[in-house]
Amino acid sequence: MSPGDAADGRSAAAGAPTVAVVGGGQLARMMAEPAAALGIPLRLLAEAPGVSAAQVIPDHDVGDYTDLATLQALVAGCRVVTFDHEHVPTGHLHVLEEEGIAVRPGPGALVHAQDKLVMRAALAALGAPVPRFRAVSDAEEVADFGLPCVLKTSRGGYDGKGVWFVGTPEECAPAFDAAAATGSRILAEERVDFRRELSALVARSPSGQAAAYPVVESVQRDGICHEVVAPAPSLSDGLATQAQELALRIARELDVTGILAVELFETVDDRILVNELAMRPHNTGHWTQDGAVTSQFENHLRAVLDLPLGSPVARAPWTVMVNILGGPSDSGGLLYDGYPHALARDPRLRVHLYGKAPRPGRKVGHVNAYGDDLQECLERARHAAAWFAGELGDESE
Ligand code: ADP
């Protein structure tokens, strides 16, 4: 056995600490690339055999992240544990911390990404700009708050699931039914008249170093991120700086370690309001893989290990990221079969596929196109994503 091999088959690269990652989705998968480059072993807890990250991280267990013993087995011998998603019960994370493992982000921070009511209340207490909101328990309280408005489950929502736009008391029933079924609370929120959605991404390490990426525009459809343009076109320097400073302040005040994504609304009257927080690499940061000096995935790893952070500066004037979503048809799109056309048409295109079977609306990959001309980048990235999704047919040539 050569140095660096471990008797139990676990990775033991020369002197490098092992990072445990909970969750086998594409975010963990994309951490594997910089981890390999940096020689940092990852140990993964996957939900099921063969999921996206389990395909590329050989050192993995399959188990239930809500089970404390499973988490304890995962982190044994690791220096730090981090996450592909925000759903690990914070009670378990407190136990892991007490047992001496560094949990990054820690449970005290993570709860703000798990529970929208906790997040809104904490941000309001910090004086951060947030939409007007209130916890509500029935349609009468919603009417009292003011209709029309937006109802959200405080926990468990994602990609627009758990968000209801309501205009009448009768329309509130599905939200309260869903909350009753899941034991979640409901918050009512003013319906923000926004020009567009922005995202401010920062990395922060335990020793307090922080790096702010350029603020991007994200285009959502039906609650799912479709397209990201970096930097956000025509964003005033004033608002861009405000957004970056706000994200840095939130990361510091909530003691976030790793990547923090602050999803923002740019209102029609030129203000920014915080919509959501994510404490992990985020879809609005995928452009950094090819468009920034240091990707969000690498900076996440550096941050959770308290290594010096890499430059977040853009490599090109523009980078456009477009998600590849599973199409409505049974064909499921082209994916691997899309390579000959997509790669020949655009040798500068960067493609990231997640090893996921296409299902309607499922994020199965993304493309990045960077360059000097925004319209050209948009055309290249949109074409490629549509092609992989099987939306173009033969006439695309
Ligand atoms: P999720 O947790 O499912 O991503 P979000 O809170 O981000 O849910 O909401 C999903 C989308 O719904 C947002 O990206 C935005 O387009 C829209 N939305 C959310 N809250 C509001 C609001 N208060 N006013 C207007 N639109 C909203």
XYZ file of C-alpha atoms and ligand atoms in Angstrom:
424
model
C 0.000 0.000 0.000
C 1.436 3.378 -0.912
C 1.422 6.386 1.409
C -1.955 8.046 1.372
C -3.906 4.809 1.022
C -5.955 3.907 4.045
C -6.453 0.343 5.147
C -10.226 0.726 5.284
C -10.364 2.164 1.772
C -11.183 5.634 3.088
C -9.172 8.443 1.526
C -6.169 9.626 3.482
C -4.323 12.018 1.215
C -1.012 13.131 2.632
C -1.826 15.335 5.576
C -4.957 16.871 4.086
C -8.011 16.943 6.337
C -11.102 15.127 5.121
C -14.224 17.210 4.556
C -17.534 15.469 5.189
C -20.390 16.569 2.945
C -24.023 15.806 3.737
C -26.231 15.418 0.675
C -25.552 13.786 -2.671
C -26.919 16.371 -5.108
C -25.179 18.358 -7.807
C -23.741 20.898 -5.365
C -21.734 18.219 -3.574
C -20.813 16.781 -6.959
C -19.415 20.125 -8.077
C -17.370 20.444 -4.865
C -15.520 17.314 -5.948
C -13.750 19.040 -8.844
C -11.888 21.689 -6.795
C -11.422 19.158 -3.975
C -9.567 16.909 -6.396
C -7.486 19.818 -7.660
C -6.581 20.886 -4.127
C -5.960 17.318 -2.955
C -8.684 17.541 -0.306
C -10.500 14.250 0.362
C -14.278 14.381 0.578
C -16.466 11.914 2.403
C -20.087 12.000 1.343
C -23.396 11.037 2.890
C -25.696 10.249 -0.029
C -29.455 9.764 0.201
C -29.395 6.772 -2.142
C -26.888 4.746 -4.126
C -25.819 6.309 -7.418
C -27.107 9.849 -6.785
C -25.340 12.753 -8.489
C -22.433 13.279 -6.064
C -22.066 9.584 -5.190
C -21.075 9.001 -8.836
C -17.912 11.093 -8.407
C -17.049 10.796 -4.683
C -15.961 7.202 -4.112
C -15.728 7.604 -0.331
C -19.430 7.709 0.443
C -21.986 6.229 2.756
C -25.641 5.872 1.891
C -27.950 6.827 4.705
C -30.486 9.097 6.292
C -29.226 12.591 7.179
C -31.928 12.940 9.833
C -30.381 10.053 11.785
C -27.766 11.194 14.325
C -25.826 7.903 14.387
C -25.491 8.037 10.583
C -24.090 11.564 10.823
C -21.707 10.555 13.613
C -20.381 7.670 11.501
C -19.943 10.018 8.538
C -17.875 12.609 10.381
C -15.640 10.159 12.301
C -12.078 11.169 11.450
C -13.136 14.269 9.458
C -12.051 17.779 10.393
C -15.171 19.534 9.212
C -18.659 18.790 7.965
C -20.491 20.874 5.385
C -23.604 20.530 3.280
C -25.161 20.143 -0.132
C -28.509 21.210 1.334
C -29.855 22.913 4.434
C -32.139 20.225 5.814
C -30.026 18.510 8.486
C -31.753 18.948 11.867
C -29.869 21.623 13.801
C -30.230 19.580 17.034
C -27.996 16.899 15.483
C -25.503 19.527 14.364
C -25.237 20.885 17.910
C -24.402 17.351 19.078
C -21.709 16.984 16.404
C -20.226 20.326 17.468
C -20.194 19.232 21.106
C -18.368 16.086 20.020
C -15.639 18.239 18.497
C -16.343 18.337 14.778
C -16.385 21.727 13.065
C -19.837 22.234 11.521
C -19.717 24.837 8.755
C -21.982 26.632 8.466
C -22.871 26.040 12.114
C -26.401 25.285 13.315
C -26.832 28.799 14.729
C -26.359 30.220 11.223
C -28.033 27.429 9.272
C -31.385 27.810 10.988
C -31.789 31.093 9.066
C -31.628 29.196 5.793
C -34.020 26.510 7.063
C -36.804 28.689 8.366
C -38.032 31.759 6.479
C -39.759 33.231 9.515
C -36.603 32.966 11.610
C -34.647 34.463 8.712
C -37.046 37.377 8.149
C -37.137 38.166 11.878
C -33.334 38.067 12.203
C -32.823 40.257 9.144
C -35.441 42.743 10.312
C -33.654 42.888 13.689
C -30.400 43.660 11.861
C -32.112 46.475 10.004
C -31.633 44.685 6.678
C -34.208 45.625 4.030
C -36.869 42.890 3.793
C -40.414 42.794 2.403
C -43.120 43.573 4.965
C -44.060 40.228 6.550
C -46.021 38.622 9.368
C -46.606 35.112 10.701
C -50.236 34.153 9.981
C -52.346 31.232 11.120
C -55.551 31.593 9.094
C -57.150 33.402 6.155
C -58.584 36.053 8.468
C -55.096 37.036 9.599
C -53.984 37.137 5.973
C -56.867 39.500 5.138
C -55.848 41.599 8.117
C -52.240 41.668 6.841
C -53.482 42.817 3.427
C -54.467 41.098 0.179
C -53.128 40.473 -2.396
C -49.952 39.077 -0.878
C -47.583 36.124 -0.986
C -47.862 33.192 1.431
C -44.866 30.996 2.140
C -44.224 27.923 4.248
C -41.534 28.808 6.732
C -39.781 25.461 6.217
C -39.259 22.962 3.440
C -40.000 25.136 0.393
C -37.701 25.127 -2.624
C -37.834 26.088 -6.295
C -41.122 27.914 -5.756
C -42.795 24.965 -3.997
C -44.250 26.375 -0.805
C -45.000 29.816 -2.310
C -48.577 30.940 -3.069
C -49.654 34.214 -4.669
C -53.074 34.908 -3.167
C -55.677 37.554 -3.913
C -58.658 36.421 -1.829
C -59.161 34.697 1.562
C -60.464 31.608 -0.296
C -57.163 31.234 -2.146
C -55.284 30.880 1.144
C -56.575 27.364 1.878
C -53.884 25.379 -0.037
C -51.120 27.153 1.885
C -52.643 26.392 5.288
C -53.442 22.804 4.238
C -49.816 22.320 3.211
C -48.587 23.854 6.453
C -50.871 21.614 8.528
C -49.604 18.556 6.650
C -45.947 19.383 7.250
C -46.115 21.063 10.645
C -44.705 24.249 9.158
C -45.795 27.818 9.864
C -46.995 30.283 7.218
C -45.754 33.784 6.683
C -47.535 36.446 4.701
C -45.392 38.813 2.713
C -46.095 41.917 0.704
C -46.093 41.223 -3.028
C -42.973 43.061 -4.117
C -43.134 45.071 -7.321
C -39.690 44.185 -8.548
C -37.799 45.048 -11.695
C -35.705 41.902 -11.504
C -34.071 39.459 -9.116
C -30.447 39.798 -8.109
C -28.107 37.618 -6.113
C -25.172 38.666 -3.960
C -22.816 35.795 -3.222
C -20.095 35.907 -0.602
C -17.676 33.418 0.915
C -16.727 33.789 4.569
C -14.240 31.815 6.629
C -14.341 31.150 10.395
C -11.468 33.549 10.961
C -13.565 36.268 9.344
C -11.992 36.641 5.906
C -14.658 37.300 3.298
C -14.866 37.621 -0.476
C -17.771 39.149 -2.407
C -18.547 38.042 -5.967
C -19.947 40.478 -8.516
C -23.726 40.890 -8.062
C -25.661 38.931 -10.697
C -29.127 39.014 -12.238
C -31.115 35.807 -11.995
C -34.122 35.032 -14.131
C -36.657 32.755 -12.452
C -39.559 31.006 -14.122
C -42.190 29.277 -12.006
C -39.902 29.672 -9.000
C -36.957 27.921 -10.715
C -33.739 29.698 -11.631
C -33.321 29.560 -15.413
C -30.644 32.020 -16.299
C -27.961 34.067 -14.549
C -26.085 37.022 -16.009
C -22.853 38.117 -14.366
C -22.538 40.941 -13.634
C -26.164 42.163 -13.469
C -26.537 44.373 -16.575
C -26.951 48.114 -15.944
C -26.929 47.744 -12.173
C -25.879 51.052 -10.683
C -22.595 51.041 -8.780
C -24.497 52.295 -5.752
C -26.934 49.355 -5.637
C -24.203 46.829 -6.486
C -22.067 48.042 -3.595
C -25.089 48.115 -1.299
C -25.932 44.514 -2.213
C -22.369 43.302 -1.643
C -22.067 45.154 1.660
C -25.430 43.781 2.769
C -24.389 40.196 1.963
C -21.075 40.641 3.778
C -22.867 42.093 6.790
C -25.430 39.284 6.911
C -22.634 36.696 6.656
C -20.791 38.366 9.534
C -23.785 39.011 11.803
C -25.235 35.525 11.367
C -21.738 33.988 11.576
C -22.053 32.145 8.270
C -19.073 30.071 7.163
C -18.759 28.891 3.570
C -20.813 30.369 0.760
C -23.796 32.594 1.505
C -26.143 33.515 -1.336
C -28.423 36.471 -0.662
C -31.305 36.479 -3.137
C -32.571 39.999 -3.647
C -35.372 41.884 -5.335
C -34.433 45.075 -7.166
C -37.613 47.079 -6.767
C -39.075 49.369 -9.415
C -38.173 52.296 -7.172
C -34.466 51.343 -7.050
C -34.212 49.633 -3.689
C -33.000 46.175 -2.822
C -34.921 43.827 -0.542
C -33.707 40.455 0.707
C -35.868 37.544 -0.463
C -33.946 34.462 0.628
C -30.697 33.200 2.110
C -28.871 30.046 1.071
C -25.870 28.811 3.039
C -24.147 26.596 0.514
C -23.018 26.972 -3.080
C -26.003 28.282 -5.014
C -27.435 28.084 -8.514
C -26.850 31.817 -8.951
C -23.131 31.150 -8.390
C -22.636 28.405 -10.994
C -21.299 31.012 -13.419
C -18.209 31.318 -11.184
C -16.978 27.871 -12.274
C -15.912 29.316 -15.604
C -16.389 33.052 -15.174
C -14.529 33.878 -11.952
C -10.939 33.431 -10.846
C -12.095 31.145 -8.005
C -15.346 29.205 -8.248
C -17.921 29.260 -5.467
C -17.267 25.548 -4.944
C -13.563 26.077 -4.367
C -14.152 29.059 -2.115
C -16.727 27.078 -0.158
C -14.119 24.376 0.525
C -11.435 26.917 1.336
C -13.810 28.744 3.671
C -14.991 25.703 5.610
C -11.343 24.665 6.094
C -10.394 28.227 7.081
C -7.870 28.449 4.250
C -7.247 31.827 2.596
C -10.010 32.582 0.098
C -9.455 32.899 -3.640
C -10.214 35.944 -5.749
C -13.910 36.297 -6.641
C -13.112 38.611 -9.549
C -14.650 37.905 -12.983
C -12.398 36.525 -15.709
C -14.411 38.075 -18.552
C -16.688 41.083 -18.971
C -19.759 38.796 -19.139
C -20.673 35.273 -18.125
C -24.094 33.778 -18.784
C -25.279 30.602 -17.062
C -28.354 28.799 -18.344
C -29.790 25.749 -16.606
C -30.592 22.607 -18.548
C -33.985 21.383 -17.385
C -35.626 18.076 -18.182
C -38.175 18.591 -20.945
C -41.847 17.660 -20.960
C -41.380 14.848 -23.468
C -40.489 11.240 -22.676
C -37.275 11.621 -24.647
C -35.825 13.569 -21.725
C -33.620 15.697 -23.932
C -30.235 14.945 -25.435
C -27.658 15.318 -22.629
C -24.649 13.207 -23.679
C -26.025 12.894 -27.195
C -26.087 16.673 -27.330
C -22.315 16.974 -27.159
C -21.350 16.577 -30.835
C -23.484 19.524 -31.964
C -23.103 21.737 -28.888
C -19.344 21.379 -28.580
C -18.688 21.723 -32.314
C -20.895 24.801 -32.589
C -19.215 26.588 -29.684
C -15.721 25.487 -28.657
C -15.731 28.062 -25.837
C -18.893 26.663 -24.251
C -18.525 25.151 -20.779
C -20.920 22.301 -19.998
C -21.744 20.841 -16.586
C -23.996 17.788 -16.451
C -25.046 16.334 -13.126
C -25.448 12.631 -13.941
C -29.189 12.875 -13.323
C -31.958 11.241 -15.317
C -34.021 13.979 -16.991
C -37.531 14.447 -15.660
C -39.809 17.342 -16.544
C -38.526 20.532 -14.914
C -35.619 18.772 -13.136
C -32.282 20.577 -13.129
C -29.947 18.152 -14.890
C -27.086 20.463 -15.826
C -26.082 23.945 -16.874
C -23.906 25.692 -19.416
C -21.675 28.713 -19.013
C -20.691 31.045 -21.837
C -18.310 33.907 -21.203
C -16.982 36.635 -23.436
C -16.891 40.333 -24.287
C -20.375 40.660 -25.760
C -23.443 40.058 -23.613
C -25.871 39.368 -26.464
C -23.502 36.830 -27.954
C -23.026 35.082 -24.593
C -26.803 34.967 -24.085
C -27.343 33.477 -27.546
C -24.624 30.844 -27.095
C -25.733 29.758 -23.630
C -29.466 29.754 -24.441
C -28.928 27.803 -27.624
C -26.808 25.172 -25.907
C -29.185 24.734 -22.954
C -32.184 24.435 -25.266
C -30.296 21.964 -27.436
C -29.367 19.727 -24.500
C -32.940 19.929 -23.236
C -34.094 18.614 -26.614
C -36.099 21.746 -27.377
C -34.564 22.643 -30.742
C -34.857 19.619 -33.011
C -33.006 19.313 -36.305
C -33.636 22.855 -37.519
C -31.167 24.191 -34.913
C -28.227 23.478 -37.202
P -38.167 29.193 -2.820
O -37.718 28.983 -1.416
O -39.102 28.129 -3.285
O -37.045 29.460 -3.795
P -38.787 32.018 -2.872
O -39.134 32.667 -1.601
O -37.434 32.291 -3.426
O -39.095 30.483 -2.766
O -39.847 32.434 -3.970
C -39.847 31.891 -5.283
C -40.080 32.985 -6.301
O -41.358 33.607 -6.071
C -39.067 34.123 -6.199
O -37.902 33.822 -6.911
C -39.868 35.276 -6.798
O -39.843 35.219 -8.206
C -41.273 35.007 -6.300
N -41.520 35.721 -5.028
C -41.185 35.293 -3.796
N -41.536 36.180 -2.846
C -42.101 37.224 -3.474
C -42.671 38.469 -3.046
N -42.742 38.807 -1.760
N -43.143 39.297 -4.002
C -43.110 38.959 -5.310
N -42.597 37.803 -5.773
C -42.095 36.932 -4.886
